Protein backbone atom coordinates (compact mmCIF):
# COMPACT_ATOMS: atom_id res chain seq x y z
CA UNK A 1 0.00 0.00 0.00
CA UNK A 2 1.40 3.38 -0.91
CA UNK A 3 2.03 5.39 2.23
CA UNK A 4 3.68 8.39 0.62
CA UNK A 5 0.43 10.35 0.55
CA UNK A 6 -1.08 11.10 3.92
CA UNK A 7 -4.26 12.75 2.63
CA UNK A 8 -7.02 10.23 3.25
CA UNK A 9 -8.75 8.88 0.15
CA UNK A 10 -12.10 9.23 1.88
CA UNK A 11 -13.05 11.25 4.91
CA UNK A 12 -16.46 11.45 6.57
CA UNK A 13 -16.97 14.30 9.00
CA UNK A 14 -20.07 14.19 11.18
CA UNK A 15 -22.18 12.77 8.36
CA UNK A 16 -25.88 12.48 9.11
CA UNK A 17 -28.33 10.68 6.89
CA UNK A 18 -31.99 10.40 7.67
CA UNK A 19 -34.79 8.72 5.72
CA UNK A 20 -37.86 10.37 7.16
CA UNK A 21 -37.68 9.81 10.91
CA UNK A 22 -35.23 6.97 10.52
CA UNK A 23 -31.69 8.11 11.30
CA UNK A 24 -29.40 5.83 9.29
CA UNK A 25 -26.10 7.60 9.91
CA UNK A 26 -25.78 9.62 13.05
CA UNK A 27 -22.79 11.94 12.90
CA UNK A 28 -20.45 9.43 11.32
CA UNK A 29 -16.69 10.13 11.31
CA UNK A 30 -14.20 7.88 9.62
CA UNK A 31 -11.33 7.99 7.17
CA UNK A 32 -10.01 5.59 4.60
CA UNK A 33 -6.34 5.85 3.65
CA UNK A 34 -5.12 5.70 0.04
CA UNK A 35 -4.98 2.10 -1.11
CA UNK A 36 -6.90 0.79 1.90
CA UNK A 37 -9.25 -2.15 1.43
CA UNK A 38 -11.99 -1.62 3.93
CA UNK A 39 -14.85 -4.02 4.51
CA UNK A 40 -17.99 -2.74 6.15
CA UNK A 41 -19.92 -5.33 8.09
CA UNK A 42 -22.97 -5.19 10.29
CA UNK A 43 -26.64 -6.10 10.37
CA UNK A 44 -28.85 -4.89 7.53
CA UNK A 45 -30.09 -1.38 8.08
CA UNK A 46 -26.91 -0.46 9.93
CA UNK A 47 -25.98 2.08 7.24
CA UNK A 48 -23.24 0.26 5.28
CA UNK A 49 -24.83 0.55 1.87
CA UNK A 50 -25.87 4.12 2.60
CA UNK A 51 -22.20 5.02 2.99
CA UNK A 52 -21.46 3.70 -0.49
CA UNK A 53 -24.48 5.47 -1.93
CA UNK A 54 -23.42 8.75 -0.37
CA UNK A 55 -20.01 8.30 -1.93
CA UNK A 56 -21.63 7.77 -5.32
CA UNK A 57 -23.95 10.80 -4.84
CA UNK A 58 -26.96 8.49 -5.16
CA UNK A 59 -28.09 9.83 -1.80
CA UNK A 60 -27.39 13.15 -0.20
CA UNK A 61 -26.28 13.57 3.39
CA UNK A 62 -28.48 15.71 5.64
CA UNK A 63 -25.49 17.07 7.49
CA UNK A 64 -21.75 16.75 7.70
CA UNK A 65 -19.04 16.76 5.05
CA UNK A 66 -17.45 14.18 2.81
CA UNK A 67 -13.96 14.64 1.35
CA UNK A 68 -12.36 12.67 -1.47
CA UNK A 69 -8.56 13.08 -1.55
CA UNK A 70 -9.07 16.13 0.63
CA UNK A 71 -11.49 17.75 -1.83
CA UNK A 72 -14.97 18.62 -0.56
CA UNK A 73 -17.42 16.46 -2.47
CA UNK A 74 -21.11 17.28 -2.13
CA UNK A 75 -21.01 20.10 0.41
CA UNK A 76 -18.49 22.55 1.73
CA UNK A 77 -18.27 25.09 4.51
CA UNK A 78 -18.53 28.69 3.49
CA UNK A 79 -17.86 30.59 6.69
CA UNK A 80 -19.90 28.55 9.11
CA UNK A 81 -22.58 27.64 6.58
CA UNK A 82 -22.79 24.23 4.94
CA UNK A 83 -23.54 24.77 1.25
CA UNK A 84 -24.21 22.29 -1.54
CA UNK A 85 -21.63 22.04 -4.31
CA UNK A 86 -23.20 22.24 -7.78
CA UNK A 87 -23.34 19.03 -9.79
CA UNK A 88 -20.77 20.18 -12.37
CA UNK A 89 -18.13 20.38 -9.66
CA UNK A 90 -19.28 17.21 -7.91
CA UNK A 91 -18.91 15.39 -11.17
CA UNK A 92 -15.16 16.09 -11.28
CA UNK A 93 -14.76 14.37 -7.92
CA UNK A 94 -17.29 11.64 -8.71
CA UNK A 95 -15.18 10.66 -11.69
CA UNK A 96 -12.57 9.27 -9.29
CA UNK A 97 -15.14 6.97 -7.70
CA UNK A 98 -16.49 3.81 -9.32
CA UNK A 99 -19.20 1.49 -8.12
CA UNK A 100 -20.29 -2.09 -8.73
CA UNK A 101 -23.89 -2.84 -7.81
CA UNK A 102 -25.65 -5.85 -6.38
CA UNK A 103 -27.92 -5.99 -9.44
CA UNK A 104 -25.13 -5.40 -12.01
CA UNK A 105 -27.17 -2.68 -13.79
CA UNK A 106 -25.61 -3.20 -17.20
CA UNK A 107 -27.28 -1.21 -19.97
CA UNK A 108 -29.46 -3.72 -21.88
CA UNK A 109 -29.51 -1.58 -25.03
CA UNK A 110 -25.75 -1.89 -25.48
CA UNK A 111 -23.40 -4.78 -26.08
CA UNK A 112 -20.82 -5.77 -23.50
CA UNK A 113 -18.16 -3.71 -25.25
CA UNK A 114 -20.44 -0.70 -25.67
CA UNK A 115 -21.28 -0.85 -21.97
CA UNK A 116 -17.61 -0.59 -21.12
CA UNK A 117 -16.54 2.10 -23.60
CA UNK A 118 -19.54 4.43 -23.27
CA UNK A 119 -18.31 6.46 -20.31
CA UNK A 120 -14.58 6.48 -21.13
CA UNK A 121 -15.39 7.98 -24.54
CA UNK A 122 -18.10 10.42 -23.50
CA UNK A 123 -16.96 11.33 -19.99
CA UNK A 124 -13.19 10.95 -20.04
CA UNK A 125 -12.93 11.99 -23.69
CA UNK A 126 -10.89 9.01 -24.81
CA UNK A 127 -10.75 8.13 -28.48
CA UNK A 128 -12.85 5.19 -29.52
CA UNK A 129 -9.79 3.14 -30.44
CA UNK A 130 -8.16 3.76 -27.08
CA UNK A 131 -11.36 3.00 -25.19
CA UNK A 132 -11.78 -0.26 -27.08
CA UNK A 133 -8.18 -1.26 -26.39
CA UNK A 134 -8.67 -0.66 -22.66
CA UNK A 135 -12.00 -2.48 -22.70
CA UNK A 136 -10.50 -5.51 -24.41
CA UNK A 137 -7.72 -5.63 -21.88
CA UNK A 138 -10.25 -5.48 -19.05
CA UNK A 139 -12.47 -8.12 -20.64
CA UNK A 140 -9.43 -10.34 -20.81
CA UNK A 141 -8.76 -9.65 -17.15
CA UNK A 142 -12.28 -10.68 -16.14
CA UNK A 143 -12.15 -13.67 -18.50
CA UNK A 144 -14.89 -12.61 -20.91
CA UNK A 145 -13.09 -11.68 -24.11
CA UNK A 146 -15.38 -13.97 -26.10
CA UNK A 147 -18.50 -12.12 -24.88
CA UNK A 148 -17.41 -8.77 -26.29
CA UNK A 149 -20.32 -8.37 -28.71
CA UNK A 150 -23.03 -10.11 -26.71
CA UNK A 151 -26.00 -8.39 -25.16
CA UNK A 152 -25.97 -8.43 -21.33
CA UNK A 153 -29.15 -10.51 -21.12
CA UNK A 154 -27.39 -13.34 -22.94
CA UNK A 155 -24.91 -13.64 -20.06
CA UNK A 156 -25.20 -15.38 -16.72
CA UNK A 157 -25.40 -13.29 -13.58
CA UNK A 158 -21.77 -13.95 -12.77
CA UNK A 159 -20.68 -12.92 -16.25
CA UNK A 160 -22.80 -9.78 -16.09
CA UNK A 161 -21.21 -8.87 -12.79
CA UNK A 162 -17.73 -9.35 -14.23
CA UNK A 163 -18.65 -7.05 -17.10
CA UNK A 164 -19.93 -4.52 -14.57
CA UNK A 165 -16.57 -4.71 -12.79
CA UNK A 166 -14.76 -4.14 -16.08
CA UNK A 167 -17.06 -1.23 -16.84
CA UNK A 168 -16.30 0.40 -13.49
CA UNK A 169 -12.55 -0.15 -13.92
CA UNK A 170 -12.58 1.35 -17.42
CA UNK A 171 -13.16 4.72 -15.75
CA UNK A 172 -9.82 4.26 -13.98
CA UNK A 173 -11.26 5.02 -10.54
CA UNK A 174 -9.10 5.75 -7.54
CA UNK A 175 -11.84 4.42 -5.29
CA UNK A 176 -13.98 1.38 -6.03
CA UNK A 177 -17.21 0.77 -4.13
CA UNK A 178 -18.48 -2.81 -4.06
CA UNK A 179 -22.07 -3.07 -2.88
CA UNK A 180 -22.91 -6.70 -2.06
CA UNK A 181 -21.70 -7.66 -5.49
CA UNK A 182 -22.26 -11.38 -5.02
CA UNK A 183 -25.60 -11.29 -3.20
CA UNK A 184 -27.70 -11.64 -6.35
CA UNK A 185 -25.66 -14.52 -7.74
CA UNK A 186 -26.22 -18.25 -7.71
CA UNK A 187 -23.75 -19.83 -5.28
CA UNK A 188 -21.71 -21.55 -8.00
CA UNK A 189 -21.10 -18.22 -9.76
CA UNK A 190 -19.82 -16.37 -6.71
CA UNK A 191 -16.32 -17.79 -6.88
CA UNK A 192 -15.59 -16.38 -10.36
CA UNK A 193 -16.59 -12.88 -9.36
CA UNK A 194 -14.60 -13.01 -6.14
CA UNK A 195 -11.62 -14.37 -8.06
CA UNK A 196 -11.72 -11.38 -10.37
CA UNK A 197 -11.93 -8.97 -7.44
CA UNK A 198 -9.10 -10.72 -5.62
CA UNK A 199 -6.99 -10.33 -8.73
CA UNK A 200 -7.79 -6.62 -8.94
CA UNK A 201 -6.96 -6.18 -5.26
CA UNK A 202 -3.59 -7.84 -5.81
CA UNK A 203 -2.61 -6.09 -9.04
CA UNK A 204 -3.78 -2.52 -8.44
CA UNK A 205 -3.64 0.02 -5.64
CA UNK A 206 -7.24 1.12 -5.95
CA UNK A 207 -8.84 2.08 -2.66
CA UNK A 208 -11.74 -0.29 -2.03
CA UNK A 209 -14.80 0.00 0.12
CA UNK A 210 -16.57 -3.32 0.34
CA UNK A 211 -19.98 -4.21 1.68
CA UNK A 212 -20.31 -7.99 1.68
CA UNK A 213 -21.55 -11.04 3.49
CA UNK A 214 -18.69 -13.15 2.13
CA UNK A 215 -16.58 -13.12 5.24
CA UNK A 216 -13.87 -15.32 3.80
CA UNK A 217 -13.44 -12.87 0.93
CA UNK A 218 -13.41 -9.92 3.34
CA UNK A 219 -10.71 -11.66 5.29
CA UNK A 220 -8.54 -12.27 2.26
CA UNK A 221 -8.91 -8.95 0.52
CA UNK A 222 -9.32 -6.27 3.15
CA UNK A 223 -6.79 -4.87 5.57
CA UNK A 224 -9.40 -3.21 7.75
CA UNK A 225 -12.89 -4.15 8.88
CA UNK A 226 -15.43 -1.75 10.30
CA UNK A 227 -18.34 -3.13 12.26
CA UNK A 228 -21.45 -0.98 12.02
CA UNK A 229 -24.47 -0.95 14.22
CA UNK A 230 -27.26 1.62 14.14
CA UNK A 231 -25.30 4.07 12.01
CA UNK A 232 -22.17 4.04 14.13
CA UNK A 233 -18.88 2.23 13.95
CA UNK A 234 -18.79 0.08 17.06
CA UNK A 235 -15.62 -1.82 16.34
CA UNK A 236 -12.70 -1.48 13.99
CA UNK A 237 -9.77 -3.81 13.51
CA UNK A 238 -7.75 -5.82 11.02
CA UNK A 239 -9.68 -8.82 9.66
CA UNK A 240 -7.69 -11.40 11.63
CA UNK A 241 -8.56 -9.77 14.94
CA UNK A 242 -12.17 -9.02 14.20
CA UNK A 243 -12.98 -12.46 12.84
CA UNK A 244 -11.11 -14.46 15.50
CA UNK A 245 -11.45 -12.36 18.63
CA UNK A 246 -14.01 -9.58 18.25
CA UNK A 247 -14.08 -7.30 21.25
CA UNK A 248 -17.60 -5.95 21.09
CA UNK A 249 -20.51 -8.06 22.11
CA UNK A 250 -22.62 -6.98 19.11
CA UNK A 251 -19.82 -7.98 16.75
CA UNK A 252 -19.57 -11.39 18.37
CA UNK A 253 -23.33 -11.84 18.02
CA UNK A 254 -23.31 -10.70 14.42
CA UNK A 255 -20.45 -12.92 13.37
CA UNK A 256 -21.92 -15.90 15.16
CA UNK A 257 -25.17 -15.40 13.24
CA UNK A 258 -23.55 -15.02 9.86
CA UNK A 259 -20.64 -17.45 9.94
CA UNK B 1 -77.04 -3.19 -53.41
CA UNK B 2 -75.41 -3.19 -56.84
CA UNK B 3 -76.53 0.41 -57.30
CA UNK B 4 -74.88 1.24 -54.03
CA UNK B 5 -71.67 -0.39 -55.16
CA UNK B 6 -71.84 1.48 -58.45
CA UNK B 7 -72.23 4.79 -56.67
CA UNK B 8 -69.38 3.84 -54.37
CA UNK B 9 -67.21 2.88 -57.35
CA UNK B 10 -68.01 6.20 -58.98
CA UNK B 11 -66.92 8.02 -55.85
CA UNK B 12 -63.73 5.97 -55.45
CA UNK B 13 -61.32 8.69 -56.65
CA UNK B 14 -62.84 11.14 -54.16
CA UNK B 15 -62.68 8.48 -51.47
CA UNK B 16 -59.00 8.08 -52.25
CA UNK B 17 -58.53 11.80 -51.76
CA UNK B 18 -60.60 11.70 -48.58
CA UNK B 19 -58.46 8.91 -47.17
CA UNK B 20 -55.39 10.92 -48.12
CA UNK B 21 -56.71 13.91 -46.16
CA UNK B 22 -57.42 11.65 -43.18
CA UNK B 23 -53.91 10.25 -43.41
CA UNK B 24 -52.44 13.74 -43.66
CA UNK B 25 -54.30 14.79 -40.53
CA UNK B 26 -53.20 11.60 -38.80
CA UNK B 27 -49.56 11.87 -39.76
CA UNK B 28 -49.33 15.61 -39.08
CA UNK B 29 -51.24 15.26 -35.83
CA UNK B 30 -49.12 12.32 -34.72
CA UNK B 31 -45.82 14.06 -35.45
CA UNK B 32 -46.93 17.18 -33.60
CA UNK B 33 -48.33 15.05 -30.78
CA UNK B 34 -45.03 13.21 -30.44
CA UNK B 35 -43.15 16.49 -30.25
CA UNK B 36 -45.59 17.92 -27.71
CA UNK B 37 -45.47 14.66 -25.73
CA UNK B 38 -41.70 14.73 -25.34
CA UNK B 39 -41.51 18.45 -24.58
CA UNK B 40 -44.28 18.29 -21.95
CA UNK B 41 -43.32 14.86 -20.64
CA UNK B 42 -39.68 15.79 -20.12
CA UNK B 43 -40.68 19.24 -18.92
CA UNK B 44 -42.93 17.79 -16.25
CA UNK B 45 -40.01 15.76 -14.93
CA UNK B 46 -37.68 18.73 -14.78
CA UNK B 47 -36.34 19.67 -11.39
CA UNK B 48 -36.84 23.40 -11.86
CA UNK B 49 -40.37 24.58 -11.27
CA UNK B 50 -39.96 27.00 -14.16
CA UNK B 51 -40.18 24.02 -16.50
CA UNK B 52 -42.32 21.54 -14.60
CA UNK B 53 -45.23 23.78 -13.59
CA UNK B 54 -45.93 25.23 -17.07
CA UNK B 55 -45.60 21.76 -18.59
CA UNK B 56 -48.18 20.36 -16.24
CA UNK B 57 -50.54 23.29 -16.73
CA UNK B 58 -50.39 23.04 -20.53
CA UNK B 59 -50.81 19.28 -20.34
CA UNK B 60 -53.82 19.42 -18.04
CA UNK B 61 -55.40 22.14 -20.16
CA UNK B 62 -55.22 20.36 -23.49
CA UNK B 63 -56.08 17.01 -21.97
CA UNK B 64 -58.99 18.47 -20.10
CA UNK B 65 -60.69 20.38 -22.91
CA UNK B 66 -62.79 18.73 -25.58
CA UNK B 67 -61.16 18.03 -28.93
CA UNK B 68 -64.30 19.24 -30.76
CA UNK B 69 -64.23 22.53 -28.90
CA UNK B 70 -60.50 22.89 -29.55
CA UNK B 71 -60.93 22.37 -33.29
CA UNK B 72 -63.88 24.74 -33.48
CA UNK B 73 -62.03 27.28 -31.37
CA UNK B 74 -59.05 27.25 -33.70
CA UNK B 75 -61.25 27.44 -36.76
CA UNK B 76 -64.03 29.84 -35.72
CA UNK B 77 -62.66 31.86 -32.79
CA UNK B 78 -59.07 32.47 -33.75
CA UNK B 79 -59.95 34.60 -36.83
CA UNK B 80 -62.10 36.90 -34.65
CA UNK B 81 -60.86 39.92 -32.69
CA UNK B 82 -58.63 40.26 -30.79
CA UNK B 83 -56.67 37.42 -32.47
CA UNK B 84 -57.23 37.85 -36.19
CA UNK B 85 -55.32 34.65 -36.92
CA UNK B 86 -56.77 32.75 -39.83
CA UNK B 87 -55.46 29.23 -40.10
CA UNK B 88 -55.84 26.83 -42.96
CA UNK B 89 -58.40 24.15 -41.94
CA UNK B 90 -55.77 21.43 -42.31
CA UNK B 91 -53.48 23.35 -39.93
CA UNK B 92 -56.37 23.73 -37.46
CA UNK B 93 -56.99 20.00 -37.55
CA UNK B 94 -53.33 19.08 -37.14
CA UNK B 95 -52.74 21.56 -34.32
CA UNK B 96 -55.83 20.51 -32.40
CA UNK B 97 -55.08 16.80 -32.81
CA UNK B 98 -51.40 17.32 -31.99
CA UNK B 99 -52.03 19.32 -28.83
CA UNK B 100 -54.86 17.17 -27.55
CA UNK B 101 -53.24 13.78 -28.10
CA UNK B 102 -49.80 15.17 -27.32
CA UNK B 103 -51.08 16.08 -23.86
CA UNK B 104 -52.22 12.50 -23.32
CA UNK B 105 -49.01 11.11 -24.76
CA UNK B 106 -46.88 13.31 -22.50
CA UNK B 107 -48.15 11.25 -19.59
CA UNK B 108 -47.00 8.15 -21.44
CA UNK B 109 -43.55 9.68 -21.92
CA UNK B 110 -43.32 10.71 -18.28
CA UNK B 111 -44.59 7.39 -16.95
CA UNK B 112 -42.37 5.28 -19.20
CA UNK B 113 -39.25 7.21 -18.26
CA UNK B 114 -40.15 6.81 -14.61
CA UNK B 115 -40.59 3.08 -14.99
CA UNK B 116 -37.09 2.43 -16.31
CA UNK B 117 -35.37 0.50 -13.54
CA UNK B 118 -33.82 2.74 -10.89
CA UNK B 119 -30.56 0.81 -11.14
CA UNK B 120 -30.10 2.07 -14.68
CA UNK B 121 -30.14 5.68 -13.50
CA UNK B 122 -27.75 4.83 -10.70
CA UNK B 123 -25.33 3.00 -12.96
CA UNK B 124 -25.32 5.96 -15.34
CA UNK B 125 -24.64 8.31 -12.43
CA UNK B 126 -21.87 6.05 -11.16
CA UNK B 127 -20.24 6.32 -14.58
CA UNK B 128 -20.64 10.09 -14.32
CA UNK B 129 -22.74 10.34 -17.49
CA UNK B 130 -24.33 13.80 -17.60
CA UNK B 131 -28.12 14.21 -17.34
CA UNK B 132 -28.70 14.70 -21.09
CA UNK B 133 -26.36 11.90 -22.10
CA UNK B 134 -27.88 9.60 -19.51
CA UNK B 135 -31.36 10.25 -20.86
CA UNK B 136 -30.43 9.96 -24.51
CA UNK B 137 -28.18 6.92 -24.42
CA UNK B 138 -29.42 4.90 -21.46
CA UNK B 139 -32.92 5.81 -20.32
CA UNK B 140 -34.84 6.70 -23.49
CA UNK B 141 -33.77 3.60 -25.45
CA UNK B 142 -35.26 1.58 -22.60
CA UNK B 143 -38.33 3.76 -22.11
CA UNK B 144 -39.15 3.82 -25.83
CA UNK B 145 -40.35 0.18 -26.10
CA UNK B 146 -42.57 0.81 -23.06
CA UNK B 147 -44.09 3.87 -24.73
CA UNK B 148 -44.96 2.34 -28.09
CA UNK B 149 -47.95 0.14 -27.11
CA UNK B 150 -49.55 3.12 -25.40
CA UNK B 151 -48.71 5.36 -28.35
CA UNK B 152 -50.44 2.82 -30.61
CA UNK B 153 -53.62 3.23 -28.59
CA UNK B 154 -53.45 6.98 -28.86
CA UNK B 155 -52.65 6.86 -32.58
CA UNK B 156 -55.77 4.80 -33.25
CA UNK B 157 -57.80 7.30 -31.26
CA UNK B 158 -56.18 10.10 -33.18
CA UNK B 159 -57.26 8.55 -36.52
CA UNK B 160 -60.81 8.41 -35.29
CA UNK B 161 -60.59 11.88 -33.79
CA UNK B 162 -59.50 13.22 -37.17
CA UNK B 163 -63.05 12.58 -38.40
CA UNK B 164 -63.99 15.88 -36.76
CA UNK B 165 -62.11 17.63 -39.54
CA UNK B 166 -65.14 17.13 -41.79
CA UNK B 167 -66.89 19.78 -39.67
CA UNK B 168 -64.29 22.42 -40.48
CA UNK B 169 -64.74 22.05 -44.24
CA UNK B 170 -62.06 19.42 -44.84
CA UNK B 171 -62.96 16.68 -47.31
CA UNK B 172 -61.66 13.77 -45.33
CA UNK B 173 -62.92 10.20 -45.14
CA UNK B 174 -65.76 11.15 -42.82
CA UNK B 175 -66.89 13.83 -45.28
CA UNK B 176 -66.87 11.27 -48.09
CA UNK B 177 -69.03 8.89 -46.06
CA UNK B 178 -71.64 11.63 -45.81
CA UNK B 179 -71.30 12.18 -49.54
CA UNK B 180 -71.79 8.47 -50.16
CA UNK B 181 -74.95 8.54 -48.08
CA UNK B 182 -76.22 11.47 -50.05
CA UNK B 183 -75.47 9.63 -53.31
CA UNK B 184 -76.95 6.27 -52.33
CA UNK B 185 -79.57 7.44 -49.82
CA UNK B 186 -78.64 4.21 -48.01
CA UNK B 187 -77.58 5.06 -44.49
CA UNK B 188 -76.78 1.49 -43.45
CA UNK B 189 -74.54 0.89 -46.45
CA UNK B 190 -72.70 4.20 -46.25
CA UNK B 191 -71.86 4.10 -42.61
CA UNK B 192 -70.93 0.43 -42.78
CA UNK B 193 -68.45 1.28 -45.54
CA UNK B 194 -67.27 4.07 -43.28
CA UNK B 195 -66.72 1.70 -40.37
CA UNK B 196 -64.77 -0.71 -42.52
CA UNK B 197 -62.54 1.96 -44.04
CA UNK B 198 -61.67 3.52 -40.69
CA UNK B 199 -61.00 0.06 -39.35
CA UNK B 200 -58.71 -0.74 -42.28
CA UNK B 201 -56.66 2.43 -41.67
CA UNK B 202 -56.50 1.81 -37.93
CA UNK B 203 -55.49 -1.79 -38.41
CA UNK B 204 -52.76 -0.94 -40.89
CA UNK B 205 -51.37 1.57 -38.38
CA UNK B 206 -51.57 -1.04 -35.62
CA UNK B 207 -49.47 -3.45 -37.67
CA UNK B 208 -46.94 -0.71 -38.37
CA UNK B 209 -46.71 0.18 -34.70
CA UNK B 210 -46.36 -3.48 -33.71
CA UNK B 211 -43.39 -3.74 -36.05
CA UNK B 212 -41.92 -0.61 -34.46
CA UNK B 213 -42.44 -2.12 -31.02
CA UNK B 214 -40.73 -5.37 -31.97
CA UNK B 215 -37.76 -3.42 -33.31
CA UNK B 216 -37.52 -1.26 -30.19
CA UNK B 217 -37.72 -4.29 -27.91
CA UNK B 218 -35.06 -6.11 -29.88
CA UNK B 219 -32.77 -3.14 -29.41
CA UNK B 220 -32.91 -3.55 -25.66
CA UNK B 221 -32.31 -7.27 -26.00
CA UNK B 222 -35.90 -8.52 -25.82
CA UNK B 223 -37.48 -10.70 -28.47
CA UNK B 224 -36.47 -11.45 -32.05
CA UNK B 225 -35.38 -8.81 -34.53
CA UNK B 226 -37.85 -7.38 -37.01
CA UNK B 227 -36.01 -9.11 -39.81
CA UNK B 228 -36.63 -12.44 -38.17
CA UNK B 229 -40.29 -11.73 -37.60
CA UNK B 230 -40.90 -10.62 -41.17
CA UNK B 231 -39.06 -13.56 -42.61
CA UNK B 232 -41.89 -15.90 -43.56
CA UNK B 233 -39.83 -18.74 -44.99
CA UNK B 234 -36.66 -19.84 -43.23
CA UNK B 235 -33.52 -18.65 -44.96
CA UNK B 236 -30.87 -21.03 -46.12
CA UNK B 237 -28.40 -20.39 -43.34
CA UNK B 238 -30.88 -21.65 -40.83
CA UNK B 239 -32.68 -24.14 -43.01
CA UNK B 240 -30.50 -27.10 -42.08
CA UNK B 241 -31.40 -26.85 -38.40
CA UNK B 242 -34.74 -28.38 -37.56
CA UNK B 243 -35.53 -26.40 -34.46
CA UNK B 244 -34.94 -22.67 -34.70
CA UNK B 245 -32.64 -21.56 -31.93
CA UNK B 246 -33.20 -18.02 -30.73
CA UNK B 247 -29.48 -17.80 -29.92
CA UNK B 248 -28.71 -17.56 -33.64
CA UNK B 249 -29.71 -13.91 -33.54
CA UNK B 250 -26.54 -12.87 -31.89
CA UNK B 251 -24.40 -14.42 -34.60
CA UNK B 252 -26.12 -12.62 -37.45
CA UNK B 253 -24.09 -9.88 -39.09
CA UNK B 254 -24.44 -6.70 -37.08
CA UNK B 255 -28.02 -5.59 -37.51
CA UNK B 256 -27.59 -2.86 -34.99
CA UNK B 257 -25.48 0.06 -36.06
CA UNK B 258 -21.97 -0.17 -34.74
CA UNK B 259 -21.73 3.55 -34.05
CA UNK B 260 -21.20 4.53 -30.46
Short mmCIF file of N, CA and C in Angstrom, two decimals, chain A residues 24 40-50 180 211-213 215 226-232 234 248-255 257-258:
data_model
loop_
_atom_site.label_atom_id
_atom_site.label_comp_id
_atom_site.label_asym_id
_atom_site.label_seq_id
_atom_site.Cartn_x
_atom_site.Cartn_y
_atom_site.Cartn_z
N UNK A 24 -30.23 6.95 9.73
CA UNK A 24 -29.40 5.83 9.29
C UNK A 24 -27.95 6.05 9.69
N UNK A 40 -16.99 -3.19 5.19
CA UNK A 40 -17.99 -2.74 6.15
C UNK A 40 -18.90 -3.91 6.46
N UNK A 41 -19.00 -4.27 7.73
CA UNK A 41 -19.92 -5.33 8.09
C UNK A 41 -20.91 -4.81 9.12
N UNK A 42 -21.95 -5.60 9.32
CA UNK A 42 -22.97 -5.19 10.29
C UNK A 42 -24.33 -5.65 9.82
N UNK A 43 -25.29 -5.66 10.74
CA UNK A 43 -26.64 -6.10 10.37
C UNK A 43 -27.25 -5.20 9.30
N UNK A 44 -28.24 -5.71 8.57
CA UNK A 44 -28.85 -4.89 7.53
C UNK A 44 -29.56 -3.71 8.19
N UNK A 45 -29.51 -2.58 7.50
CA UNK A 45 -30.09 -1.38 8.08
C UNK A 45 -29.12 -0.64 8.97
N UNK A 46 -27.86 -1.13 9.04
CA UNK A 46 -26.91 -0.46 9.93
C UNK A 46 -26.20 0.70 9.21
N UNK A 47 -26.51 0.91 7.93
CA UNK A 47 -25.98 2.08 7.24
C UNK A 47 -24.81 1.82 6.30
N UNK A 48 -24.41 0.55 6.13
CA UNK A 48 -23.24 0.26 5.28
C UNK A 48 -23.46 0.70 3.84
N UNK A 49 -24.56 0.23 3.26
CA UNK A 49 -24.83 0.55 1.87
C UNK A 49 -25.05 2.05 1.69
N UNK A 50 -25.65 2.67 2.68
CA UNK A 50 -25.87 4.12 2.60
C UNK A 50 -24.55 4.87 2.44
N UNK A 180 -22.35 -5.33 -2.08
CA UNK A 180 -22.91 -6.70 -2.06
C UNK A 180 -22.91 -7.31 -3.45
N UNK A 211 -18.89 -3.74 0.84
CA UNK A 211 -19.98 -4.21 1.68
C UNK A 211 -20.28 -5.63 1.23
N UNK A 212 -20.12 -6.60 2.10
CA UNK A 212 -20.31 -7.99 1.68
C UNK A 212 -20.69 -8.88 2.84
N UNK A 213 -21.29 -10.01 2.48
CA UNK A 213 -21.55 -11.04 3.49
C UNK A 213 -20.58 -12.19 3.34
N UNK A 215 -17.59 -13.45 4.24
CA UNK A 215 -16.58 -13.12 5.24
C UNK A 215 -15.19 -13.64 4.88
N UNK A 226 -14.66 -2.62 9.41
CA UNK A 226 -15.43 -1.75 10.30
C UNK A 226 -16.76 -2.42 10.59
N UNK A 227 -17.06 -2.55 11.85
CA UNK A 227 -18.34 -3.13 12.26
C UNK A 227 -19.32 -2.00 12.56
N UNK A 228 -20.44 -2.01 11.85
CA UNK A 228 -21.45 -0.98 12.02
C UNK A 228 -22.64 -1.51 12.80
N UNK A 229 -23.19 -0.64 13.61
CA UNK A 229 -24.47 -0.95 14.22
C UNK A 229 -25.20 0.36 14.46
N UNK A 230 -26.42 0.43 13.98
CA UNK A 230 -27.26 1.62 14.14
C UNK A 230 -26.54 2.91 13.72
N UNK A 231 -25.88 2.86 12.56
CA UNK A 231 -25.30 4.07 12.01
C UNK A 231 -24.02 4.53 12.66
N UNK A 232 -23.44 3.67 13.49
CA UNK A 232 -22.17 4.04 14.13
C UNK A 232 -21.19 2.90 13.96
N UNK A 234 -18.94 0.52 15.66
CA UNK A 234 -18.79 0.08 17.06
C UNK A 234 -17.49 -0.67 17.27
N UNK A 248 -16.26 -6.43 20.74
CA UNK A 248 -17.60 -5.95 21.09
C UNK A 248 -18.61 -7.09 21.07
N UNK A 249 -19.51 -7.01 21.99
CA UNK A 249 -20.51 -8.06 22.11
C UNK A 249 -21.39 -8.16 20.86
N UNK A 250 -21.78 -6.99 20.31
CA UNK A 250 -22.62 -6.98 19.11
C UNK A 250 -21.90 -7.62 17.92
N UNK A 251 -20.59 -7.38 17.84
CA UNK A 251 -19.82 -7.98 16.75
C UNK A 251 -19.80 -9.49 16.90
N UNK A 252 -19.58 -9.94 18.12
CA UNK A 252 -19.57 -11.39 18.37
C UNK A 252 -20.90 -12.01 17.95
N UNK A 253 -21.99 -11.36 18.37
CA UNK A 253 -23.33 -11.84 18.02
C UNK A 253 -23.52 -11.90 16.51
N UNK A 254 -23.12 -10.81 15.86
CA UNK A 254 -23.31 -10.70 14.42
C UNK A 254 -22.53 -11.78 13.68
N UNK A 255 -21.29 -11.95 14.06
CA UNK A 255 -20.45 -12.92 13.37
C UNK A 255 -20.93 -14.35 13.65
N UNK A 257 -23.96 -15.19 14.04
CA UNK A 257 -25.17 -15.40 13.24
C UNK A 257 -24.85 -15.63 11.77
N UNK A 258 -23.79 -15.01 11.30
CA UNK A 258 -23.55 -15.02 9.86
C UNK A 258 -22.56 -16.09 9.43
#
